């Protein structure tokens, strides 16, 4: 009886930890299925300027044409963002914020430093802001960052904000 209970407890303990494992494949799959709730932030690390792209599920500040910050999106536009990131192979390496602002790749030993990237794309693919549902994509090449901004700009009607983002690069 004691043996059976120990085996059962070991099984439960092992199973509970295996479900919390974050894998690249699962994360990528979750991102690709998240067009209804995807939130993307385009962040310039050494600058206070960023653009948040949020679905209807999230509260978005009502900004005038001269201000930039949050832009509303829908599942179709979010799908296009995912397509752009996929076509540019930017979803090949996804990073998590571990502890103390250390960013580590899910599928490799790579790390990146926040202040050394030209642009960082932050993707949140659930209704929570916890770190398991949020990944980062650093873009170190300024030309690549500008091309990404230009591609995403075509989806939205906020030319002013995206031009301002490119100027701040």
PDB file of C-alpha atoms in Angstrom:
ATOM      1  CA  UNK A   1       0.000   0.000   0.000  1.00  0.00           C
ATOM      2  CA  UNK A   2       2.804   2.369   0.924  1.00  0.00           C
ATOM      3  CA  UNK A   3       4.562   1.557  -2.354  1.00  0.00           C
ATOM      4  CA  UNK A   4       1.406   2.317  -4.352  1.00  0.00           C
ATOM      5  CA  UNK A   5       0.911   5.658  -2.612  1.00  0.00           C
ATOM      6  CA  UNK A   6       4.551   6.606  -3.204  1.00  0.00           C
ATOM      7  CA  UNK A   7       4.287   5.720  -6.896  1.00  0.00           C
ATOM      8  CA  UNK A   8       1.057   7.701  -7.196  1.00  0.00           C
ATOM      9  CA  UNK A   9       2.608  10.743  -5.495  1.00  0.00           C
ATOM     10  CA  UNK A  10       5.695  10.489  -7.690  1.00  0.00           C
ATOM     11  CA  UNK A  11       3.494  10.328 -10.798  1.00  0.00           C
ATOM     12  CA  UNK A  12       1.462  13.381  -9.715  1.00  0.00           C
ATOM     13  CA  UNK A  13       4.591  15.327  -8.806  1.00  0.00           C
ATOM     14  CA  UNK A  14       6.323  14.500 -12.091  1.00  0.00           C
ATOM     15  CA  UNK A  15       3.235  15.198 -14.199  1.00  0.00           C
ATOM     16  CA  UNK A  16       2.584  18.585 -12.585  1.00  0.00           C
ATOM     17  CA  UNK A  17       6.095  19.821 -13.382  1.00  0.00           C
ATOM     18  CA  UNK A  18       6.087  18.505 -16.929  1.00  0.00           C
ATOM     19  CA  UNK A  19       3.058  20.609 -17.860  1.00  0.00           C
ATOM     20  CA  UNK A  20       4.811  23.839 -16.873  1.00  0.00           C
ATOM     21  CA  UNK A  21       7.689  23.218 -19.284  1.00  0.00           C
ATOM     22  CA  UNK A  22       8.041  26.056 -21.767  1.00  0.00           C
ATOM     23  CA  UNK A  23       9.093  24.843 -25.184  1.00  0.00           C
ATOM     24  CA  UNK A  24       9.785  26.750 -28.362  1.00  0.00           C
ATOM     25  CA  UNK A  25       7.346  24.646 -30.386  1.00  0.00           C
ATOM     26  CA  UNK A  26       4.469  25.152 -27.939  1.00  0.00           C
ATOM     27  CA  UNK A  27       5.180  28.883 -27.617  1.00  0.00           C
ATOM     28  CA  UNK A  28       5.347  29.357 -31.392  1.00  0.00           C
ATOM     29  CA  UNK A  29       2.116  27.413 -31.814  1.00  0.00           C
ATOM     30  CA  UNK A  30       0.423  29.570 -29.161  1.00  0.00           C
ATOM     31  CA  UNK A  31       1.592  32.755 -30.884  1.00  0.00           C
ATOM     32  CA  UNK A  32       0.322  31.624 -34.282  1.00  0.00           C
ATOM     33  CA  UNK A  33      -3.111  30.805 -32.792  1.00  0.00           C
ATOM     34  CA  UNK A  34      -3.362  34.031 -30.797  1.00  0.00           C
ATOM     35  CA  UNK A  35      -4.615  36.536 -33.363  1.00  0.00           C
ATOM     36  CA  UNK A  36      -7.716  37.304 -31.265  1.00  0.00           C
ATOM     37  CA  UNK A  37      -5.734  38.325 -28.174  1.00  0.00           C
ATOM     38  CA  UNK A  38      -2.261  39.185 -29.496  1.00  0.00           C
ATOM     39  CA  UNK A  39      -0.699  42.355 -28.171  1.00  0.00           C
ATOM     40  CA  UNK A  40       2.523  43.662 -29.650  1.00  0.00           C
ATOM     41  CA  UNK A  41       4.751  46.418 -28.376  1.00  0.00           C
ATOM     42  CA  UNK A  42       7.400  47.942 -30.606  1.00  0.00           C
ATOM     43  CA  UNK A  43       9.974  49.271 -28.173  1.00  0.00           C
ATOM     44  CA  UNK A  44      13.094  51.328 -28.757  1.00  0.00           C
ATOM     45  CA  UNK A  45      15.202  50.349 -25.740  1.00  0.00           C
ATOM     46  CA  UNK A  46      17.319  53.504 -25.391  1.00  0.00           C
ATOM     47  CA  UNK A  47      14.374  55.821 -25.960  1.00  0.00           C
ATOM     48  CA  UNK A  48      11.093  56.426 -24.180  1.00  0.00           C
ATOM     49  CA  UNK A  49       9.153  56.015 -27.421  1.00  0.00           C
ATOM     50  CA  UNK A  50       7.178  52.853 -28.144  1.00  0.00           C
ATOM     51  CA  UNK A  51       3.991  51.783 -29.871  1.00  0.00           C
ATOM     52  CA  UNK A  52       1.581  49.296 -28.340  1.00  0.00           C
ATOM     53  CA  UNK A  53      -0.737  47.373 -30.645  1.00  0.00           C
ATOM     54  CA  UNK A  54      -3.671  45.957 -28.678  1.00  0.00           C
ATOM     55  CA  UNK A  55      -6.789  43.975 -29.494  1.00  0.00           C
ATOM     56  CA  UNK A  56     -10.272  44.992 -28.355  1.00  0.00           C
ATOM     57  CA  UNK A  57      -9.797  42.868 -25.235  1.00  0.00           C
ATOM     58  CA  UNK A  58      -7.247  45.331 -23.850  1.00  0.00           C
ATOM     59  CA  UNK A  59      -7.841  48.906 -22.791  1.00  0.00           C
ATOM     60  CA  UNK A  60      -6.361  51.348 -25.255  1.00  0.00           C
ATOM     61  CA  UNK A  61      -5.742  55.000 -24.538  1.00  0.00           C
ATOM     62  CA  UNK A  62      -7.667  57.285 -26.851  1.00  0.00           C
ATOM     63  CA  UNK A  63      -4.899  59.319 -28.442  1.00  0.00           C
ATOM     64  CA  UNK A  64      -5.089  62.201 -30.861  1.00  0.00           C
ATOM     65  CA  UNK A  65      -3.346  62.128 -34.238  1.00  0.00           C
ATOM     66  CA  UNK A  66      -0.303  64.003 -32.878  1.00  0.00           C
ATOM     67  CA  UNK A  67       0.220  61.578 -30.005  1.00  0.00           C
ATOM     68  CA  UNK A  68       1.377  58.009 -30.252  1.00  0.00           C
ATOM     69  CA  UNK A  69       1.245  55.138 -27.851  1.00  0.00           C
ATOM     70  CA  UNK A  70      -1.515  52.588 -28.259  1.00  0.00           C
ATOM     71  CA  UNK A  71      -3.139  51.426 -31.483  1.00  0.00           C
ATOM     72  CA  UNK A  72      -6.217  49.222 -31.659  1.00  0.00           C
ATOM     73  CA  UNK A  73      -6.095  46.114 -33.775  1.00  0.00           C
ATOM     74  CA  UNK A  74      -8.287  43.140 -34.594  1.00  0.00           C
ATOM     75  CA  UNK A  75      -7.686  39.476 -35.317  1.00  0.00           C
ATOM     76  CA  UNK A  76      -7.138  40.061 -39.055  1.00  0.00           C
ATOM     77  CA  UNK A  77      -4.482  42.713 -38.481  1.00  0.00           C
ATOM     78  CA  UNK A  78      -2.889  40.653 -35.716  1.00  0.00           C
ATOM     79  CA  UNK A  79      -2.707  37.691 -38.115  1.00  0.00           C
ATOM     80  CA  UNK A  80      -0.912  39.926 -40.606  1.00  0.00           C
ATOM     81  CA  UNK A  81       1.602  40.932 -37.926  1.00  0.00           C
ATOM     82  CA  UNK A  82       2.259  37.260 -37.201  1.00  0.00           C
ATOM     83  CA  UNK A  83       2.676  36.619 -40.954  1.00  0.00           C
ATOM     84  CA  UNK A  84       5.181  39.474 -41.246  1.00  0.00           C
ATOM     85  CA  UNK A  85       7.196  38.229 -38.271  1.00  0.00           C
ATOM     86  CA  UNK A  86       7.140  34.691 -39.690  1.00  0.00           C
ATOM     87  CA  UNK A  87       8.138  35.724 -43.223  1.00  0.00           C
ATOM     88  CA  UNK A  88      11.065  37.746 -41.864  1.00  0.00           C
ATOM     89  CA  UNK A  89      12.115  34.747 -39.739  1.00  0.00           C
ATOM     90  CA  UNK A  90      11.816  36.841 -36.586  1.00  0.00           C
ATOM     91  CA  UNK A  91       9.888  34.090 -34.815  1.00  0.00           C
ATOM     92  CA  UNK A  92      12.847  31.726 -35.194  1.00  0.00           C
ATOM     93  CA  UNK A  93      14.274  32.876 -31.867  1.00  0.00           C
ATOM     94  CA  UNK A  94      11.998  33.844 -29.025  1.00  0.00           C
ATOM     95  CA  UNK A  95      13.333  35.183 -25.760  1.00  0.00           C
ATOM     96  CA  UNK A  96      11.898  35.136 -22.254  1.00  0.00           C
ATOM     97  CA  UNK A  97      12.600  37.625 -19.494  1.00  0.00           C
ATOM     98  CA  UNK A  98      14.103  35.390 -16.861  1.00  0.00           C
ATOM     99  CA  UNK A  99      15.016  37.123 -13.625  1.00  0.00           C
ATOM    100  CA  UNK A 100      16.646  40.520 -13.163  1.00  0.00           C
ATOM    101  CA  UNK A 101      15.972  41.517 -16.773  1.00  0.00           C
ATOM    102  CA  UNK A 102      18.055  38.735 -18.283  1.00  0.00           C
ATOM    103  CA  UNK A 103      16.626  37.678 -21.624  1.00  0.00           C
ATOM    104  CA  UNK A 104      17.272  34.092 -22.694  1.00  0.00           C
ATOM    105  CA  UNK A 105      16.239  32.225 -25.803  1.00  0.00           C
ATOM    106  CA  UNK A 106      13.707  29.438 -25.402  1.00  0.00           C
ATOM    107  CA  UNK A 107      15.369  27.144 -27.941  1.00  0.00           C
ATOM    108  CA  UNK A 108      19.070  27.976 -27.644  1.00  0.00           C
ATOM    109  CA  UNK A 109      21.631  29.189 -25.094  1.00  0.00           C
ATOM    110  CA  UNK A 110      21.556  32.695 -26.627  1.00  0.00           C
ATOM    111  CA  UNK A 111      20.897  35.787 -24.545  1.00  0.00           C
ATOM    112  CA  UNK A 112      20.448  39.429 -25.404  1.00  0.00           C
ATOM    113  CA  UNK A 113      20.963  42.685 -23.598  1.00  0.00           C
ATOM    114  CA  UNK A 114      18.032  45.072 -23.653  1.00  0.00           C
ATOM    115  CA  UNK A 115      20.035  48.237 -24.361  1.00  0.00           C
ATOM    116  CA  UNK A 116      22.047  46.732 -27.236  1.00  0.00           C
ATOM    117  CA  UNK A 117      19.056  46.087 -29.526  1.00  0.00           C
ATOM    118  CA  UNK A 118      17.768  48.750 -31.928  1.00  0.00           C
ATOM    119  CA  UNK A 119      14.164  47.589 -31.658  1.00  0.00           C
ATOM    120  CA  UNK A 120      12.455  45.029 -29.464  1.00  0.00           C
ATOM    121  CA  UNK A 121       9.148  43.420 -30.362  1.00  0.00           C
ATOM    122  CA  UNK A 122       7.292  42.274 -27.263  1.00  0.00           C
ATOM    123  CA  UNK A 123       4.490  39.789 -27.915  1.00  0.00           C
ATOM    124  CA  UNK A 124       1.847  38.919 -25.350  1.00  0.00           C
ATOM    125  CA  UNK A 125      -0.357  36.111 -26.587  1.00  0.00           C
ATOM    126  CA  UNK A 126      -2.894  35.635 -23.788  1.00  0.00           C
ATOM    127  CA  UNK A 127      -5.059  37.803 -21.563  1.00  0.00           C
ATOM    128  CA  UNK A 128      -2.391  37.797 -18.825  1.00  0.00           C
ATOM    129  CA  UNK A 129       0.815  39.743 -18.590  1.00  0.00           C
ATOM    130  CA  UNK A 130       2.726  36.959 -16.857  1.00  0.00           C
ATOM    131  CA  UNK A 131       6.163  36.149 -18.226  1.00  0.00           C
ATOM    132  CA  UNK A 132       5.283  32.691 -19.582  1.00  0.00           C
ATOM    133  CA  UNK A 133       2.900  34.298 -22.082  1.00  0.00           C
ATOM    134  CA  UNK A 134       5.212  37.082 -23.151  1.00  0.00           C
ATOM    135  CA  UNK A 135       8.174  36.774 -25.489  1.00  0.00           C
ATOM    136  CA  UNK A 136      10.688  39.242 -26.828  1.00  0.00           C
ATOM    137  CA  UNK A 137      12.249  39.524 -30.258  1.00  0.00           C
ATOM    138  CA  UNK A 138      15.346  41.741 -30.387  1.00  0.00           C
ATOM    139  CA  UNK A 139      16.268  43.333 -33.699  1.00  0.00           C
ATOM    140  CA  UNK A 140      19.868  44.463 -33.719  1.00  0.00           C
ATOM    141  CA  UNK A 141      20.074  45.621 -37.324  1.00  0.00           C
ATOM    142  CA  UNK A 142      18.693  49.143 -37.834  1.00  0.00           C
ATOM    143  CA  UNK A 143      17.805  48.517 -41.492  1.00  0.00           C
ATOM    144  CA  UNK A 144      15.914  45.346 -40.592  1.00  0.00           C
ATOM    145  CA  UNK A 145      14.064  47.260 -37.847  1.00  0.00           C
ATOM    146  CA  UNK A 146      13.029  50.011 -40.273  1.00  0.00           C
ATOM    147  CA  UNK A 147      11.801  47.467 -42.834  1.00  0.00           C
ATOM    148  CA  UNK A 148       9.731  45.729 -40.155  1.00  0.00           C
ATOM    149  CA  UNK A 149       8.191  49.031 -39.060  1.00  0.00           C
ATOM    150  CA  UNK A 150       7.390  49.892 -42.688  1.00  0.00           C
ATOM    151  CA  UNK A 151       5.675  46.500 -43.173  1.00  0.00           C
ATOM    152  CA  UNK A 152       3.594  46.825 -40.020  1.00  0.00           C
ATOM    153  CA  UNK A 153       2.723  50.445 -40.851  1.00  0.00           C
ATOM    154  CA  UNK A 154       0.947  49.275 -44.019  1.00  0.00           C
ATOM    155  CA  UNK A 155      -1.555  47.360 -41.870  1.00  0.00           C
ATOM    156  CA  UNK A 156      -2.614  50.370 -39.786  1.00  0.00           C
ATOM    157  CA  UNK A 157      -3.750  53.922 -40.462  1.00  0.00           C
ATOM    158  CA  UNK A 158      -1.205  55.512 -38.134  1.00  0.00           C
ATOM    159  CA  UNK A 159       1.489  56.642 -40.559  1.00  0.00           C
ATOM    160  CA  UNK A 160       2.427  59.504 -38.253  1.00  0.00           C
ATOM    161  CA  UNK A 161       3.194  57.192 -35.326  1.00  0.00           C
ATOM    162  CA  UNK A 162       5.202  54.691 -37.346  1.00  0.00           C
ATOM    163  CA  UNK A 163       7.202  57.483 -39.011  1.00  0.00           C
ATOM    164  CA  UNK A 164       7.908  58.874 -35.571  1.00  0.00           C
ATOM    165  CA  UNK A 165       9.006  55.411 -34.416  1.00  0.00           C
ATOM    166  CA  UNK A 166      11.425  55.131 -37.378  1.00  0.00           C
ATOM    167  CA  UNK A 167      12.816  58.601 -36.639  1.00  0.00           C
ATOM    168  CA  UNK A 168      13.529  57.606 -33.043  1.00  0.00           C
ATOM    169  CA  UNK A 169      15.549  54.540 -34.089  1.00  0.00           C
TER     170      UNK A 169
END
